[in-house]
Short mmCIF file of C-alpha atoms in Angstrom, two decimals:
data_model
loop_
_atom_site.label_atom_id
_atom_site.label_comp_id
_atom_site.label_asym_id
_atom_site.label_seq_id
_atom_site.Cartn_x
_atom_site.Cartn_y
_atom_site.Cartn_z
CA UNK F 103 87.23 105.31 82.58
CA UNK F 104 88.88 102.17 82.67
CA UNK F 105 90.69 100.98 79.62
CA UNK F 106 90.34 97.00 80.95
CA UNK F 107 87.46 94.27 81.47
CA UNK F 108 87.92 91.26 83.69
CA UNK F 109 85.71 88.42 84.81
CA UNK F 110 83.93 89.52 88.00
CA UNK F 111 85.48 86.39 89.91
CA UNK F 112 86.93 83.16 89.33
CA UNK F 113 87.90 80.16 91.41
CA UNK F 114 91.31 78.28 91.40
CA UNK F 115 92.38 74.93 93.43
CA UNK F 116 95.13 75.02 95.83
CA UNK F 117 97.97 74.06 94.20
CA UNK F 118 97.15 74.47 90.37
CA UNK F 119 98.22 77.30 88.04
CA UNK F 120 95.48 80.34 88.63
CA UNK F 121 94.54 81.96 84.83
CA UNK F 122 93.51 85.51 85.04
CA UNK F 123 92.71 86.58 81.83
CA UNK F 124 92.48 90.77 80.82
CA UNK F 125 91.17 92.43 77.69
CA UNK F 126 92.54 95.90 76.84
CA UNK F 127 91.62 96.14 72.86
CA UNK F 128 91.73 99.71 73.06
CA UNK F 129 95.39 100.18 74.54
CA UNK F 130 97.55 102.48 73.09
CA UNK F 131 101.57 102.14 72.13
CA UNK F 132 102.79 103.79 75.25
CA UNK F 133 100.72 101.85 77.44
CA UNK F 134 101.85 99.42 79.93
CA UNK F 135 100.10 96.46 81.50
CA UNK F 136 99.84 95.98 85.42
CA UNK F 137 98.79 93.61 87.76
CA UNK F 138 97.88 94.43 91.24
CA UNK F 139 96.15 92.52 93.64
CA UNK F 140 94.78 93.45 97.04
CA UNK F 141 93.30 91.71 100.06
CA UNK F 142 90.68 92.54 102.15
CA UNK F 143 91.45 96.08 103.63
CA UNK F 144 94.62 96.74 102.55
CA UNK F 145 96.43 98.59 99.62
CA UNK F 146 97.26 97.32 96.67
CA UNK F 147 100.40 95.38 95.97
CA UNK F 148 102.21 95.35 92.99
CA UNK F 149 102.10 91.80 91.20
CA UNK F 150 103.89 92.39 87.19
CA UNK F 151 104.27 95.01 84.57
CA UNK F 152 104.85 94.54 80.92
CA UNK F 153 104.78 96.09 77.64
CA UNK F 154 104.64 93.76 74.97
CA UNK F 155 107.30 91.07 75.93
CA UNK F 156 106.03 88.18 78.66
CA UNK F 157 107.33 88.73 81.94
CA UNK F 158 108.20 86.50 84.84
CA UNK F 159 109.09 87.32 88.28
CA UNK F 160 108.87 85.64 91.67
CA UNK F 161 105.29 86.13 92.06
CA UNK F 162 103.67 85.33 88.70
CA UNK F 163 104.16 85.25 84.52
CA UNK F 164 102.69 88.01 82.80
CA UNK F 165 101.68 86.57 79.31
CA UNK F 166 100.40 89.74 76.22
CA UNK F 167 99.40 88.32 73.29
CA UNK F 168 101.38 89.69 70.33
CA UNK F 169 98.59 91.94 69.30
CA UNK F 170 98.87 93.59 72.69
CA UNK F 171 95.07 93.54 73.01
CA UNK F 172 95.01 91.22 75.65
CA UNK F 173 96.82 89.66 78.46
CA UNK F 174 96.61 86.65 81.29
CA UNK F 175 98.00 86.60 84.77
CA UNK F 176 99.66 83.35 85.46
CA UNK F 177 99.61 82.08 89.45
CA UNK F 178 101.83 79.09 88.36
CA UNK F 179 101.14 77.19 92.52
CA UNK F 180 97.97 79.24 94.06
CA UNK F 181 97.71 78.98 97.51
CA UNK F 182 95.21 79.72 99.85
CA UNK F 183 96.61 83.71 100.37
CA UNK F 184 96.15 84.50 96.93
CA UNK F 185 92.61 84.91 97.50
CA UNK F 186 92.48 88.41 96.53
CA UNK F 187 90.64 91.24 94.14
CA UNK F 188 93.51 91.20 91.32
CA UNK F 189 93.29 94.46 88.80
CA UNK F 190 94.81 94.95 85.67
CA UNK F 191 95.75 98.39 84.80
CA UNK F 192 96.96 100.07 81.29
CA UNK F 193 99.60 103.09 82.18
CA UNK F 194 101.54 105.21 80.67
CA UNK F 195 104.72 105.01 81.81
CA UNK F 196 106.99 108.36 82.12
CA UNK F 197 106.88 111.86 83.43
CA UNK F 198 103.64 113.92 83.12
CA UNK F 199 101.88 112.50 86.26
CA UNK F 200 99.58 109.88 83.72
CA UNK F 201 96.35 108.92 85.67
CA UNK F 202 96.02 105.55 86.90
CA UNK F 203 92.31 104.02 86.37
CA UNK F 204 91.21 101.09 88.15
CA UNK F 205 88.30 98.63 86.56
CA UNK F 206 86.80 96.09 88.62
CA UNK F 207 88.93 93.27 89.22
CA UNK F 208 88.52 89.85 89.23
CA UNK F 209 87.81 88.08 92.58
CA UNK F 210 89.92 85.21 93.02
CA UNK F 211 89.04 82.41 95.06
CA UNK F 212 91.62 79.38 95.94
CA UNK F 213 89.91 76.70 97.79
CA UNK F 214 91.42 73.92 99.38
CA UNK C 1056 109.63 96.50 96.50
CA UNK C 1057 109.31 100.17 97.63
CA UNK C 1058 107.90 101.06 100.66
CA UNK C 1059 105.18 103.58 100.86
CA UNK C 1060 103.68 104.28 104.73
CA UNK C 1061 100.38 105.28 105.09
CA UNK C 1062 98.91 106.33 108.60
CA UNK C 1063 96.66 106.08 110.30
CA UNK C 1064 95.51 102.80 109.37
CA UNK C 1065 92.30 103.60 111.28
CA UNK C 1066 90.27 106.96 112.10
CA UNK C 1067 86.89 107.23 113.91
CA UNK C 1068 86.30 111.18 114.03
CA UNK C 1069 83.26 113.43 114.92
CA UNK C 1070 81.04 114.71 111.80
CA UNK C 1071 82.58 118.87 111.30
CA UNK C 1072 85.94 117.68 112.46
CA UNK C 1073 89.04 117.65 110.11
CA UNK C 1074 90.79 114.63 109.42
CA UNK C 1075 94.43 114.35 108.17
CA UNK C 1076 95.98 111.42 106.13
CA UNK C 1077 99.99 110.46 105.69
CA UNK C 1078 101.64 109.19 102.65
CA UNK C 1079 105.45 109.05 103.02
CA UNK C 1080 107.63 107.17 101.02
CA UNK C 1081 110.33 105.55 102.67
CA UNK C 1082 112.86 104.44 99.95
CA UNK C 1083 111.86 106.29 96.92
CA UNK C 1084 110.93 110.08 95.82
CA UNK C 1085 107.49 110.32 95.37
CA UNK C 1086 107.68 112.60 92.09
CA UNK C 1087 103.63 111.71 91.81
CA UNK C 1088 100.83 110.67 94.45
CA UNK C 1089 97.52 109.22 93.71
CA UNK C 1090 94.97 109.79 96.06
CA UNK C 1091 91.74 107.10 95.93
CA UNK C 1092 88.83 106.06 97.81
CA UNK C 1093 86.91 103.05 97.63
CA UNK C 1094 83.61 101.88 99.06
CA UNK C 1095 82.99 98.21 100.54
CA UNK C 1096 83.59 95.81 97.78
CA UNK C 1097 84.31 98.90 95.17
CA UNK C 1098 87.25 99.14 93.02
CA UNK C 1099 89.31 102.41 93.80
CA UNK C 1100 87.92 105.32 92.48
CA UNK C 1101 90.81 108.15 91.18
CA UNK C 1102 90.37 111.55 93.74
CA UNK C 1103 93.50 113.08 92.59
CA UNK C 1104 96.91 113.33 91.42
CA UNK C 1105 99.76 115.43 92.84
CA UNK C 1106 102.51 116.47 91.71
CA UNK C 1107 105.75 117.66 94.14
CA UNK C 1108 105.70 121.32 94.26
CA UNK C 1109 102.76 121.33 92.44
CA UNK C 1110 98.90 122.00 93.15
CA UNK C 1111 96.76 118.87 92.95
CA UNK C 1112 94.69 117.46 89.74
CA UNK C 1113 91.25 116.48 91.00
CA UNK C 1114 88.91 114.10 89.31
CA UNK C 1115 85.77 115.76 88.29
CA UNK C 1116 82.98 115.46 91.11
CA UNK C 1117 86.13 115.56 93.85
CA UNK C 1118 85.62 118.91 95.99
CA UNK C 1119 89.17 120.51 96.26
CA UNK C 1120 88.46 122.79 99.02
CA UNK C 1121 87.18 119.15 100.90
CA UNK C 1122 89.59 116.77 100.02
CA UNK C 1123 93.11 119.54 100.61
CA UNK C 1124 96.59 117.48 99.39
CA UNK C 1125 99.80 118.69 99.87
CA UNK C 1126 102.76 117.39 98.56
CA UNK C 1127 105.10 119.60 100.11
CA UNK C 1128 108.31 117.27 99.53
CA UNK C 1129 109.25 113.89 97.54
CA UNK C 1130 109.02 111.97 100.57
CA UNK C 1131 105.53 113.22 101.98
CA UNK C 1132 102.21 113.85 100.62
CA UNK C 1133 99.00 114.24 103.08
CA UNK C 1134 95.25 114.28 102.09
CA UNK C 1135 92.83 116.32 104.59
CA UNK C 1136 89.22 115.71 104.87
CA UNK C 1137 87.98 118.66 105.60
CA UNK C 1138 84.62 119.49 107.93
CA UNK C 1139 84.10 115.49 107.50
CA UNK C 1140 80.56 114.26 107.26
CA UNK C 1141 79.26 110.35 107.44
CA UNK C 1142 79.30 110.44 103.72
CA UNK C 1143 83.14 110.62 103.98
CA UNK C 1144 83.63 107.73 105.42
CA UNK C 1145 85.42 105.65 103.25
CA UNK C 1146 88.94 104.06 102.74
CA UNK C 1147 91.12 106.38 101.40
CA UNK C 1148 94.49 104.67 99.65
CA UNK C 1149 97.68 106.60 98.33
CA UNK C 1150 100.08 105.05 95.78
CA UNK C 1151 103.37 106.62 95.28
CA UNK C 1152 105.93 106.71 91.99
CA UNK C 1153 109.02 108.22 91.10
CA UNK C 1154 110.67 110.17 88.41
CA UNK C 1155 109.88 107.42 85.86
CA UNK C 1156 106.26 106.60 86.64
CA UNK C 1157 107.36 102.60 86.17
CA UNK C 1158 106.72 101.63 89.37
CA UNK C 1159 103.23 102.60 91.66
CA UNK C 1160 103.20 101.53 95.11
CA UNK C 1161 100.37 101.71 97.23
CA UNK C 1162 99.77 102.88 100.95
CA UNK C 1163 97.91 100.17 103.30
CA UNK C 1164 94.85 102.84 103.45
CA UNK C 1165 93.27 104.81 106.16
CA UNK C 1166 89.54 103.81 106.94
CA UNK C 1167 88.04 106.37 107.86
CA UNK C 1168 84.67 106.32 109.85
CA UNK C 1169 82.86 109.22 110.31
CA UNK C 1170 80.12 109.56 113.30
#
């Protein structure tokens, strides 16, 4: 089962910082947190990963709260193409072929 | 980011027929493969996870002798639908990760339609 819960879908205006919020009380110390996010008929893509420190990259910030027991997906400039499904994922990360679980996703919508 | 190929993108086969699936991964060994499915406006549902060399892990409810993987090599992992029947039909996503299990990269799926 999945080890996350998102809201079902949320909406964002072109242009302005998209918040995509993740709660994964149950995660465990060896447990990583992913984003992915995928558009209509097509595989996911990888978006951030993160243990306990916040991440940035070119895509997005990655913000875990200190207590690791939940996390938010920053968008810092949506645009129109990040309309997407965007799943976050607990792993473990390391040899022993760990199972990757998706939950539900959120549904992003950025309207003009 | 790494590159993993998936083909085809797009299968319309006969119900009884067999239907094969490509995963290769282009820039990185593939220690691990996932295999999913997902329905229209589903999350991806777990079939299995394979292992190079290895014989597949399937999720409970996934029929092994249906749903054959082989992972033959670190660059190529394939997922046959065996006999396929309408309920089949489906899209059917791999994902792909190395030694380390950091990084998963995903396939761009097959949808798969079954008449």
């Amino acid at each position: 089962d999945a080890k996350t819960t998102q809201p079902t879908s949320m909406d964002c205006a072109e242009g302005r910082a998209a918040n995509l919020p993740c709660n994964h009380s149950t995660i465990s110390g060896n447990e990583y947190v992913y984003w992915y996010r995928q558009i209509h008929s097509q595989g996911p893509q990888y978006i951030i990963h993160g243990l306990k420190n916040n991440e940035t990259n070119e895509m997005a910030s990655l913000i875990i709260t200190e207590d690791r027991k939940s996390s938010t997906l920053i968008l810092p400039h949506a645009t129109l193409r990040d309309t997407a499904v965007y799943y976050c994922i607990v792993r473990v990360v390391g040899t022993g072929g760990f199972k990757t679980i998706f939950g539900a996703g959120t549904r992003l919508f950025v309207k003009a | 980011g790494a590159v993993v190929s998936q083909h085809p993108s797009r299968v319309i086969c006969k119900s009884g027929t067999s239907v094969k699936i490509e995963c290769r991964s282009l820039d990185f060994q593939a220690t691990t493969m996932f295999w999913y499915r997902q329905f229209p406006k589903k999350s991806l549902m777990l079939m299995a996870t394979s292992n190079e060399g290895s014989k597949a892990t399937y999720e409970q409810g996934v029929e092994k002798d249906k749903f054959l993987i082989n992972h033959a090599s670190l660059t190529l992992s394939t997922l046959t639908v065996t006999s396929a029947h309408p309920e089949d039909s489906s899209f059917y996503i791999c994902g792909g990760t190395g030694e380390t299990n950091e990084k998963l990269f995903f396939g761009s799926g097959t949808q798969l339609s079954v008449l």
